[in-house]
Short mmCIF file of C-alpha atoms in Angstrom, two decimals:
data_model
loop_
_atom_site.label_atom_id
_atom_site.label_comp_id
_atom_site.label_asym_id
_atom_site.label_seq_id
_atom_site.Cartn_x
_atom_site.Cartn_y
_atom_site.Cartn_z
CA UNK L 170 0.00 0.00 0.00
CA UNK L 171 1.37 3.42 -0.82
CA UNK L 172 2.10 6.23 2.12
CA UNK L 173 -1.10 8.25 1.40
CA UNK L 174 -3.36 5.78 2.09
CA UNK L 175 -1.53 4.34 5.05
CA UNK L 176 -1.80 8.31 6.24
CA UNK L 177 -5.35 9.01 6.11
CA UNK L 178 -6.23 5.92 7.28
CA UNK L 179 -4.19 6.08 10.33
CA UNK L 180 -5.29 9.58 10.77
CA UNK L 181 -8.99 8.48 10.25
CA UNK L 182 -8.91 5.60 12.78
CA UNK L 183 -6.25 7.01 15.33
CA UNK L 184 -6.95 10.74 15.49
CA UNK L 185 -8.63 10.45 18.30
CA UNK L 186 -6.18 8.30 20.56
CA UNK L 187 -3.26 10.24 19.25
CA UNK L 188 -5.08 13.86 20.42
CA UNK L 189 -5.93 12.24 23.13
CA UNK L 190 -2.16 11.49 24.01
CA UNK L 191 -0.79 14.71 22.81
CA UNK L 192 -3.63 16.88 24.57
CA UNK L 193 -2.40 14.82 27.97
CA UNK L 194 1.40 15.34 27.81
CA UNK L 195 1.14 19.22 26.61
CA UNK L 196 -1.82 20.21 28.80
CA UNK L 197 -2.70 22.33 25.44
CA UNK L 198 -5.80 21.28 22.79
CA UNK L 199 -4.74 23.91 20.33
CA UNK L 200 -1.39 23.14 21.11
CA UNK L 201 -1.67 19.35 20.70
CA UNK L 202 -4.26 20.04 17.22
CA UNK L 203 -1.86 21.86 15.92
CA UNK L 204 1.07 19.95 16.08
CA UNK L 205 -0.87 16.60 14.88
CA UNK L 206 -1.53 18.68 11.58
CA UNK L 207 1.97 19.36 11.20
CA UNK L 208 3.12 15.77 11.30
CA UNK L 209 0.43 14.93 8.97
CA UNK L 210 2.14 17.25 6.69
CA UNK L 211 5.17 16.73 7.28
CA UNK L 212 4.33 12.57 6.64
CA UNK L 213 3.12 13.60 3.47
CA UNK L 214 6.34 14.43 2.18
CA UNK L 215 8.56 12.08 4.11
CA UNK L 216 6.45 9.06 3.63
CA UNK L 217 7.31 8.64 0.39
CA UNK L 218 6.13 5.29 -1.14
CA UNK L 219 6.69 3.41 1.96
CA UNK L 220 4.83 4.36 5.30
CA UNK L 221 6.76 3.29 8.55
CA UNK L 222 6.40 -0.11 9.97
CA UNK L 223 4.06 1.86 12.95
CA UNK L 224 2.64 5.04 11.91
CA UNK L 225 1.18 6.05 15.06
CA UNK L 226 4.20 6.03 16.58
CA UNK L 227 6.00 8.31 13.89
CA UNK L 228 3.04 10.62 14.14
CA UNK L 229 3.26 11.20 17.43
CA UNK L 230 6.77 11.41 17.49
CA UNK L 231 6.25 14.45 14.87
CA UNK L 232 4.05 16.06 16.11
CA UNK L 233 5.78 16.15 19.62
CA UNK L 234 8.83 17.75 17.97
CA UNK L 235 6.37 20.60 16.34
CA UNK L 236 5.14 20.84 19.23
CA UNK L 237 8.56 21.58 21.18
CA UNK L 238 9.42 23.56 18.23
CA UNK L 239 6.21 25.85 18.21
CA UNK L 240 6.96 26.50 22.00
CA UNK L 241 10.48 27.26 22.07
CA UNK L 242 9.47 30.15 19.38
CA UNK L 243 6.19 31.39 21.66
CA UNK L 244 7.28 34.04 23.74
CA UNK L 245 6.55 32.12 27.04
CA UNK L 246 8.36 28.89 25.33
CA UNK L 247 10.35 27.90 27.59
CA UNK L 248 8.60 28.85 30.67
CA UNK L 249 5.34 26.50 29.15
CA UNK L 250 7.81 23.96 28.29
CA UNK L 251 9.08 23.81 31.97
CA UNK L 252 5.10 23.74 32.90
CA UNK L 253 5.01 20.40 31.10
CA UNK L 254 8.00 19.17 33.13
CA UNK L 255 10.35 19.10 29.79
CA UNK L 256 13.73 19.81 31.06
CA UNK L 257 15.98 23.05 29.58
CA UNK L 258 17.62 21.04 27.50
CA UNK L 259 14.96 18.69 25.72
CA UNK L 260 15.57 17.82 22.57
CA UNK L 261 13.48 16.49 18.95
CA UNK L 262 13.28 12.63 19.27
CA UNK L 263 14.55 11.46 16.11
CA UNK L 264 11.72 9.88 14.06
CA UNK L 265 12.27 5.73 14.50
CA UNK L 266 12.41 6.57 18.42
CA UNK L 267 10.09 4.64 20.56
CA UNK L 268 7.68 7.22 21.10
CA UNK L 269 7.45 8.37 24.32
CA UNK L 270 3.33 8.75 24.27
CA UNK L 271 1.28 6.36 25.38
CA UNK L 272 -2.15 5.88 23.36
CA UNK L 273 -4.03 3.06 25.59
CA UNK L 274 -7.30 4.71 27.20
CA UNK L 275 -5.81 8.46 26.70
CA UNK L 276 -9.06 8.55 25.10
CA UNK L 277 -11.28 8.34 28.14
CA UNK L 278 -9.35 11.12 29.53
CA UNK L 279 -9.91 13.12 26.13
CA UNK L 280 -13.80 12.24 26.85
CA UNK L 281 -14.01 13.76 30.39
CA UNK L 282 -12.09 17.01 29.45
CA UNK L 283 -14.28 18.09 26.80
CA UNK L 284 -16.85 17.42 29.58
CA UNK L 285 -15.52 18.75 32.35
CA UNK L 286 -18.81 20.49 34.32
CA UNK L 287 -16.66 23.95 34.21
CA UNK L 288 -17.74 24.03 29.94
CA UNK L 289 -21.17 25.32 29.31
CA UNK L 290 -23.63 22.16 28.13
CA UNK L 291 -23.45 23.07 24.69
CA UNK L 292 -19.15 23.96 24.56
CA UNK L 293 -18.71 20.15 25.67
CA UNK L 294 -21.28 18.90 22.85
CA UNK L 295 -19.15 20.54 20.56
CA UNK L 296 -15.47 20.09 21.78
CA UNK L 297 -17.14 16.20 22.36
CA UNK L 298 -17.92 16.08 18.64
CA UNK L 299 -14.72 17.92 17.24
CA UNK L 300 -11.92 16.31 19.13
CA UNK L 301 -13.08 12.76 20.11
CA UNK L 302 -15.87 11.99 17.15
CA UNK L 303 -13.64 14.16 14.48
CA UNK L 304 -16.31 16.71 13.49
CA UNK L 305 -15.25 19.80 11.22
CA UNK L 306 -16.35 22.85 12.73
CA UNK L 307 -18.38 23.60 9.40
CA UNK L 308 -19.68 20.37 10.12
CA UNK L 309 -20.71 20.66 13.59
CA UNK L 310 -22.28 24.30 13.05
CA UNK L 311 -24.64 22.94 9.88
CA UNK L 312 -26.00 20.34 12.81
CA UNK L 313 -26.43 22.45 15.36
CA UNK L 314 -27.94 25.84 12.89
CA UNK L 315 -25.23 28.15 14.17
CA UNK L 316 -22.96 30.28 11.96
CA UNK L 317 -19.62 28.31 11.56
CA UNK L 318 -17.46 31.41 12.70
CA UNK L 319 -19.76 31.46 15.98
CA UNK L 320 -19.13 27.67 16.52
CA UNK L 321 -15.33 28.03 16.25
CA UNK L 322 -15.28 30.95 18.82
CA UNK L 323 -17.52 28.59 21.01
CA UNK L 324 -14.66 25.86 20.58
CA UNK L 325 -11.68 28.24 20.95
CA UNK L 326 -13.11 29.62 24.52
CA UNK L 327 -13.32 26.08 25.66
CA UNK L 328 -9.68 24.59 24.88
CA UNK L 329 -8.08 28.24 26.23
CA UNK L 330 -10.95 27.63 29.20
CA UNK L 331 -9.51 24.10 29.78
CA UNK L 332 -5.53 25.49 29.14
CA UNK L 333 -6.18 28.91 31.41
CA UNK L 334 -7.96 27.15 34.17
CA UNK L 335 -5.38 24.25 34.58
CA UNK L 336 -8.67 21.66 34.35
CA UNK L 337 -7.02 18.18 35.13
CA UNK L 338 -6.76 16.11 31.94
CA UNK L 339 -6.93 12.87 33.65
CA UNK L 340 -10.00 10.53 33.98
CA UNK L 341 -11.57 11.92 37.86
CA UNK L 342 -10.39 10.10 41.25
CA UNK L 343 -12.89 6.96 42.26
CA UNK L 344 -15.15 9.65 44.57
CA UNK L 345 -15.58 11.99 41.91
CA UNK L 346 -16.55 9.37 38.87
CA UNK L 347 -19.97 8.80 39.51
CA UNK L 348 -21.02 12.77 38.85
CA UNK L 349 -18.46 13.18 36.64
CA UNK L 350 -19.37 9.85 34.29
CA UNK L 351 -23.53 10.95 34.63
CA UNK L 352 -22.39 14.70 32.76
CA UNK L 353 -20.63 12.51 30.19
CA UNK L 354 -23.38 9.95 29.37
CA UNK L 355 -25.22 13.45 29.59
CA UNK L 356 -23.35 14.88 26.44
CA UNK L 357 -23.58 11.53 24.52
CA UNK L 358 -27.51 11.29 24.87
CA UNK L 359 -27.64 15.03 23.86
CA UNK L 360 -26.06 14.31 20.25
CA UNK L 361 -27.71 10.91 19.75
CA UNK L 362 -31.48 12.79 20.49
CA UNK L 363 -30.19 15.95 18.24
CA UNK L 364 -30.18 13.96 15.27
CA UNK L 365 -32.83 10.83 16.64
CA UNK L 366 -35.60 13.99 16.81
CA UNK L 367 -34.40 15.19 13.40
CA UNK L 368 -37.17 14.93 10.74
CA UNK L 369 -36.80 12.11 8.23
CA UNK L 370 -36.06 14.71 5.05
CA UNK L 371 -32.69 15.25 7.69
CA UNK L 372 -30.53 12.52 6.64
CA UNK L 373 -27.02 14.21 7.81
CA UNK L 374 -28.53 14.15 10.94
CA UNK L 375 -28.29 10.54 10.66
CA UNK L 376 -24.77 10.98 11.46
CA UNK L 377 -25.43 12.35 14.72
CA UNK L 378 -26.47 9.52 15.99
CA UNK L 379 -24.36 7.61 14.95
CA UNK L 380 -20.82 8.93 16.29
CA UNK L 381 -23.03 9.42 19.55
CA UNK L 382 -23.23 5.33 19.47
CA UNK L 383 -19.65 5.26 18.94
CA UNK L 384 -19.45 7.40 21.67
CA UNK L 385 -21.42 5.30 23.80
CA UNK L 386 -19.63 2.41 23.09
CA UNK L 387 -16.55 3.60 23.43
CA UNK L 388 -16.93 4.72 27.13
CA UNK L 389 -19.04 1.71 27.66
CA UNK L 390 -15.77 -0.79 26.58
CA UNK L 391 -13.39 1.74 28.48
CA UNK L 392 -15.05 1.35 31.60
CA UNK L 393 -16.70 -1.75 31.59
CA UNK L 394 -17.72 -2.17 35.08
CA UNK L 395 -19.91 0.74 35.04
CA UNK L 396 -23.91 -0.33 34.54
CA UNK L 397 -25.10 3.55 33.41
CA UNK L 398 -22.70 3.78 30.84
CA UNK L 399 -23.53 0.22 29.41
CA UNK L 400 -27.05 1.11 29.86
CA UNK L 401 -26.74 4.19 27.36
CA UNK L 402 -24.89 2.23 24.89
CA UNK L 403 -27.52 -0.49 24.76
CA UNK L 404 -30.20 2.87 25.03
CA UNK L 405 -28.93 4.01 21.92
CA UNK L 406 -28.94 0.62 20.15
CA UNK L 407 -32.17 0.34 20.68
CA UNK L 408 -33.61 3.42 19.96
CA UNK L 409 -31.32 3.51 16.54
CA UNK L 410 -33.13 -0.08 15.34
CA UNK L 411 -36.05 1.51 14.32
CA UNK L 412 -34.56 4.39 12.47
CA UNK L 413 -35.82 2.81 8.72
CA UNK L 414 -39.38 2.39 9.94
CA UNK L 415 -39.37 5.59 12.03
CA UNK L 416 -40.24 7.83 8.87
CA UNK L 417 -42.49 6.81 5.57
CA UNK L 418 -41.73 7.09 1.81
CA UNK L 419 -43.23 10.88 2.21
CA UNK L 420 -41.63 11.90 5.18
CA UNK L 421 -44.39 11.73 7.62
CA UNK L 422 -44.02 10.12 11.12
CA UNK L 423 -44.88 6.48 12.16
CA UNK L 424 -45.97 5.97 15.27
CA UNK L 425 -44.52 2.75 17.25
CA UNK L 426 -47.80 0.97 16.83
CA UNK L 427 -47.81 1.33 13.34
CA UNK L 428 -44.09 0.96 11.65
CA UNK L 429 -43.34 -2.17 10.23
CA UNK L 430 -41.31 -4.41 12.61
CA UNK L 431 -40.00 -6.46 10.06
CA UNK L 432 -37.30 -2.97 9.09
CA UNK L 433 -36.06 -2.97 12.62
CA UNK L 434 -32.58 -3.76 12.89
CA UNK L 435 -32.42 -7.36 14.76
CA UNK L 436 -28.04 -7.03 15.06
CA UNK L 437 -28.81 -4.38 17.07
CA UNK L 438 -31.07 -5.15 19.79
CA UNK L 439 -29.22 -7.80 19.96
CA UNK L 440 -26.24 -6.43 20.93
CA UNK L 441 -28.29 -3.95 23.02
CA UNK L 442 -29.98 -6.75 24.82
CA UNK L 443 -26.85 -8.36 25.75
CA UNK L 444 -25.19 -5.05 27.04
CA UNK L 445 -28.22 -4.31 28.85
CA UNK L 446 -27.95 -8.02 30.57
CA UNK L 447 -24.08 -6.95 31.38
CA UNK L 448 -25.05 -3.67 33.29
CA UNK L 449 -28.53 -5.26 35.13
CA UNK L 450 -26.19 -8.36 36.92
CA UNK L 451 -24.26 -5.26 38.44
CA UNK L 452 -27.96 -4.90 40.49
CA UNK L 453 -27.91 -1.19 40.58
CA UNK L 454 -30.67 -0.35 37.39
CA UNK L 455 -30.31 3.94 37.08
CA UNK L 456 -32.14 5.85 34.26
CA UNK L 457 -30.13 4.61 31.39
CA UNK L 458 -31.00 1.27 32.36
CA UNK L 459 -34.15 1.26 32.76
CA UNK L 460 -35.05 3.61 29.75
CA UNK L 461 -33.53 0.75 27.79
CA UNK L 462 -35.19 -1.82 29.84
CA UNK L 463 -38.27 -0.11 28.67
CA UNK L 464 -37.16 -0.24 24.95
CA UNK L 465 -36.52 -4.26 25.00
CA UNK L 466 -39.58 -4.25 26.08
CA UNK L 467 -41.40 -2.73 23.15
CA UNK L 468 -38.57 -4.01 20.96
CA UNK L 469 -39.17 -7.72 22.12
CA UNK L 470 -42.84 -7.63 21.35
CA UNK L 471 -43.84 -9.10 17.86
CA UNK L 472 -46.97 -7.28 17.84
CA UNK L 473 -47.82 -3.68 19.01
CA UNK L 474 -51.23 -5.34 20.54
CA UNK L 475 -48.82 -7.82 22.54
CA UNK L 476 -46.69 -5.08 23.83
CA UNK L 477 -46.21 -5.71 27.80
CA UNK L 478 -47.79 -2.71 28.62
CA UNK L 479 -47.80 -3.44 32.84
CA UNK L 480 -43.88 -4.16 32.60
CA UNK L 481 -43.61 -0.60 30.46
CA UNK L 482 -45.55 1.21 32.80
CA UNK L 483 -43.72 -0.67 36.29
CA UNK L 484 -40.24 0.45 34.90
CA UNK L 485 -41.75 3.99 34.17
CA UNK L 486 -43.02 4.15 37.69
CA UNK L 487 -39.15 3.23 38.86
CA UNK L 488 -37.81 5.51 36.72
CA UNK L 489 -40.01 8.33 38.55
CA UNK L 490 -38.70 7.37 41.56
CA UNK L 491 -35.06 7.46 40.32
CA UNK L 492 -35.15 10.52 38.10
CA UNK L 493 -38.42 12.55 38.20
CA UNK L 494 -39.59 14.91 35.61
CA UNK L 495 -42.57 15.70 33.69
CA UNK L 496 -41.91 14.41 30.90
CA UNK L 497 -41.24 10.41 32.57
CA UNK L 498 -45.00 11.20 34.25
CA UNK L 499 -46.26 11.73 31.03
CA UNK L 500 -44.70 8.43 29.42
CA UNK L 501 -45.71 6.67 32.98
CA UNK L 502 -49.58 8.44 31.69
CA UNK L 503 -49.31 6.98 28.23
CA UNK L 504 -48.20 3.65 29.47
CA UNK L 505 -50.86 3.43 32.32
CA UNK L 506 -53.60 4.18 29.61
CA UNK L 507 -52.28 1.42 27.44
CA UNK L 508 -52.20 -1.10 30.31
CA UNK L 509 -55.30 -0.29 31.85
CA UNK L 510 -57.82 1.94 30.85
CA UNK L 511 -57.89 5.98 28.75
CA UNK L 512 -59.43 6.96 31.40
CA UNK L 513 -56.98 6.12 34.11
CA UNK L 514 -53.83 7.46 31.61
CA UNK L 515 -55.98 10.92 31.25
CA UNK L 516 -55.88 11.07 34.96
CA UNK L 517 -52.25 10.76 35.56
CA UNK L 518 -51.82 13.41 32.30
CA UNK L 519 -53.96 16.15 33.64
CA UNK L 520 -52.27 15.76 36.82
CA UNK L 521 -48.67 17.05 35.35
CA UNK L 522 -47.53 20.18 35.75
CA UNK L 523 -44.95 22.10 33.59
CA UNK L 524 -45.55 20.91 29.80
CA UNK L 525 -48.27 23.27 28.65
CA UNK L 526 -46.30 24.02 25.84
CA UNK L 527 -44.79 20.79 25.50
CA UNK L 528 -46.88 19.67 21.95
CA UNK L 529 -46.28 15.87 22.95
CA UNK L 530 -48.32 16.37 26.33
CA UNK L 531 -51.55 18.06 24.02
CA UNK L 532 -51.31 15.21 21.52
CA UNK L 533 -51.29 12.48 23.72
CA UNK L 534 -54.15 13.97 25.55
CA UNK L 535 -56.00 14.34 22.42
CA UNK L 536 -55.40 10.76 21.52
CA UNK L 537 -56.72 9.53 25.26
CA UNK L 538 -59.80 11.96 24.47
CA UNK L 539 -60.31 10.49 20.98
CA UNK L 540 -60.59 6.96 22.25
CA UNK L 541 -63.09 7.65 24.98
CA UNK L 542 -65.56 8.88 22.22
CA UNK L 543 -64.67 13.18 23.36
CA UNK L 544 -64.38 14.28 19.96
CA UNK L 545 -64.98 17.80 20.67
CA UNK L 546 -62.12 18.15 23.48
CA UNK L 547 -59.93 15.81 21.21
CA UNK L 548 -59.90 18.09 18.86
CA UNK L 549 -58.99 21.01 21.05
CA UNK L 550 -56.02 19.52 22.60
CA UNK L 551 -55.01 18.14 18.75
CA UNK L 552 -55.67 21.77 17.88
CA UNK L 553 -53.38 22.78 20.41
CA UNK L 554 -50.62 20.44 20.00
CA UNK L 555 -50.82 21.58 16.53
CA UNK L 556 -49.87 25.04 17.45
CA UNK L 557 -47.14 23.95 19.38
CA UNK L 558 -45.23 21.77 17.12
CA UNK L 559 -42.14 22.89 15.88
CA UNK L 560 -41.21 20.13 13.31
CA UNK L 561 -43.00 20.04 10.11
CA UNK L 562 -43.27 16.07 10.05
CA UNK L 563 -44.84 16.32 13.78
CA UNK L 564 -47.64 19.46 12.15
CA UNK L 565 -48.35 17.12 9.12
CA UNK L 566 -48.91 14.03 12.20
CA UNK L 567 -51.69 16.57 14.02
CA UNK L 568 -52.81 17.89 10.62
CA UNK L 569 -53.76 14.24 9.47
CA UNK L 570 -55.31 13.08 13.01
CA UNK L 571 -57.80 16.82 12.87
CA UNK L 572 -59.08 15.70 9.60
CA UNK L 573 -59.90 11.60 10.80
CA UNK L 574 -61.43 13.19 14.32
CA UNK L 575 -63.48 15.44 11.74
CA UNK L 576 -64.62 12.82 9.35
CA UNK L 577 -65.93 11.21 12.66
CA UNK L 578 -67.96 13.83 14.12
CA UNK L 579 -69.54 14.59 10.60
CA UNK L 580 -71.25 11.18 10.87
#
């Protein structure tokens, strides 16, 4: 294989380990960014026709050299290179040197820096995506509808936040994990439901979701004895093997009950189910866990009629113990009504307090409504859902169900 290939894919499947490596030994993510891209182009024209027997290695080797050689010409070179605990005297490593950077599980580390709870929620989605998923700025900003100039600023504040403020680049002591790993399971669910809410005419949203499975994954095979984070991964999974039936042929939403089982990806629930089994023998189920619980469930039932509705609403009942919030009471309402009767679901739904302008509230309401014959307030609260949704696949949904609940009260 000629060098250029070996080069970009070594870059493409090592990136992240390598900035993770060079981020931890110069305490610097523009620093350590900067200096990869200069042994990528210096590899260009070194390479040649024959790429070194280990790649990584010489990369890293490279770019640690730029990097000594960008400092000594800073104007605080030498005091920053004494910061890093280089001595006076360090020299370039010539390139063949065992490289001196190690590239194991740098990457967790690179994962909790980017979200470190100093970074505003939407600086570590973004560092998150850029430096450990491998996200162009252009490419992040497009996502996220923000002018590309105003996502690189956001970026910029956030490595010279993590450089200024000295934030520790290493994975948090034992007594600090357990906050620390919820804020980075946090991030990861963030991207996966930015592009999983993403109408079906979105397709590069499709992409979201699926570097926040990698992401997912990733922690969950770094730290393997930790039930939440396998619980997300298998989350994910699940939620991700209905993507082909979420959407139909013109765009429009498909309920649960109504998309066609056969397109839901089998490999992964599979592999969701058996993560899922992994984290539940650790006999501490928290939200991730039993969200996904919740989605074997439904993806385990080869009917929508033979869904276990009791089991969905139990584990929605636990999770309102565990992690309350309106919007768990309203899926605890829907499943209740499913299990049991409308009438009992309505209950529980008129009950909740702070999602008047949450359209999902109004439009399960106005289903409940609908099947216990109240056409009239069905089609106020579809009416009103309407005027809340944001999403034109959601306003086509409402549109649709107004003009069935009409056709049955003209009869």
């Amino acid at each position: 294989m000629t060098s250029a290939p070996v080069l970009s894919e070594t870059y493409r499947e090592h990136r992240s380990r390598m900035l993770a490596a060079l981020v931890r030994v110069l305490g610097d993510f523009e620093l350590a960014e900067d200096a990869l891209q200069d042994a990528c182009a210096l590899a260009v024209g070194k390479w040649g026709d024959a790429a070194p027997d280990d790649p990584v290695a010489w990369l890293l080797t490279a770019a640690r050299n730029s990097a000594i050689d960008r400092l000594r010409r800073a104007r605080r070179g030498q005091e920053k290179l004494a910061e890093l605990g280089f001595p006076p005297e360090v020299t370039r490593m010539d390139i063949g040197e065992e490289s001196l950077l190690g590239v194991g599980d740098e990457r967790l580390s690179l994962i909790f820096t980017c979200c470190h709870p100093a970074l505003a929620e939407e600086a570590r989605v973004a560092l998150t995506l850029q430096a450990v998923a491998g996200m162009t700025a252009g490419q992040i900003a497009r996502t996220f509808l923000v002018g590309e100039a105003t996502l690189a600023q956001r970026l910029v504040r956030a490595k010279r936040k993590i450089r200024d403020a000295g934030i520790s680049l290493d994975v948090p002591a034992d007594h600090l994990l357990p906050e620390r790993l919820s804020g980075v399971l946090a991030v990861v669910y963030v991207i996966f439901t930015q592009g999983y809410t993403a109408d079906g005419d979105q397709p590069e949203f499709r992409e979201l979701q699926r570097e926040a499975i990698r992401l997912a994954e990733l922690v969950a095979a770094l730290m393997p004895d930790e039930p939440e984070a396998l619980g997300l991964a298998a989350l994910l999974l699940l939620q991700d093997s209905r993507a082909a039936a979420r959407y139909g042929p013109d765009g429009d939403v498909v309920l649960l009950a109504d998309q066609d089982r056969s397109r839901w990806d089998r490999a992964e629930i599979a592999e969701a189910v058996g993560l899922l089994d992994r984290a539940l023998r650790h006999g501490n189920p928290g939200p991730y866990q039993l969200q996904a619980a919740i989605a074997v469930l439904h993806a385990q039932a080869p009917t929508a009629d033979e869904t276990d509705w009791a089991g969905i609403a139990g584990l929605y009942e636990r999770l309102l113990e565990l992690s309350p919030s309106p919007v768990v009471a309203l899926n605890h309402a829907v499943a209740v009504a499913m299990a049991t009767t409308p009438a009992d679901g309505l209950v529980l739904i008129d009950d909740i307090e702070g999602l008047d302008r949450y359209h999902l509230l109004h439009a399960a309401r106005a289903d409940l409504l609908r099947r216990l014959g109240r056409s009239a307030d069905a089609a106020a609260a579809y009416r009103r859902a309407h005027a809340l949704a944001v999403k034109p696949a959601d306003r086509r949904y409402l549109t649709k169900r107004l003009a069935e609940l009409g056709t049955v009260e003209s009869r």
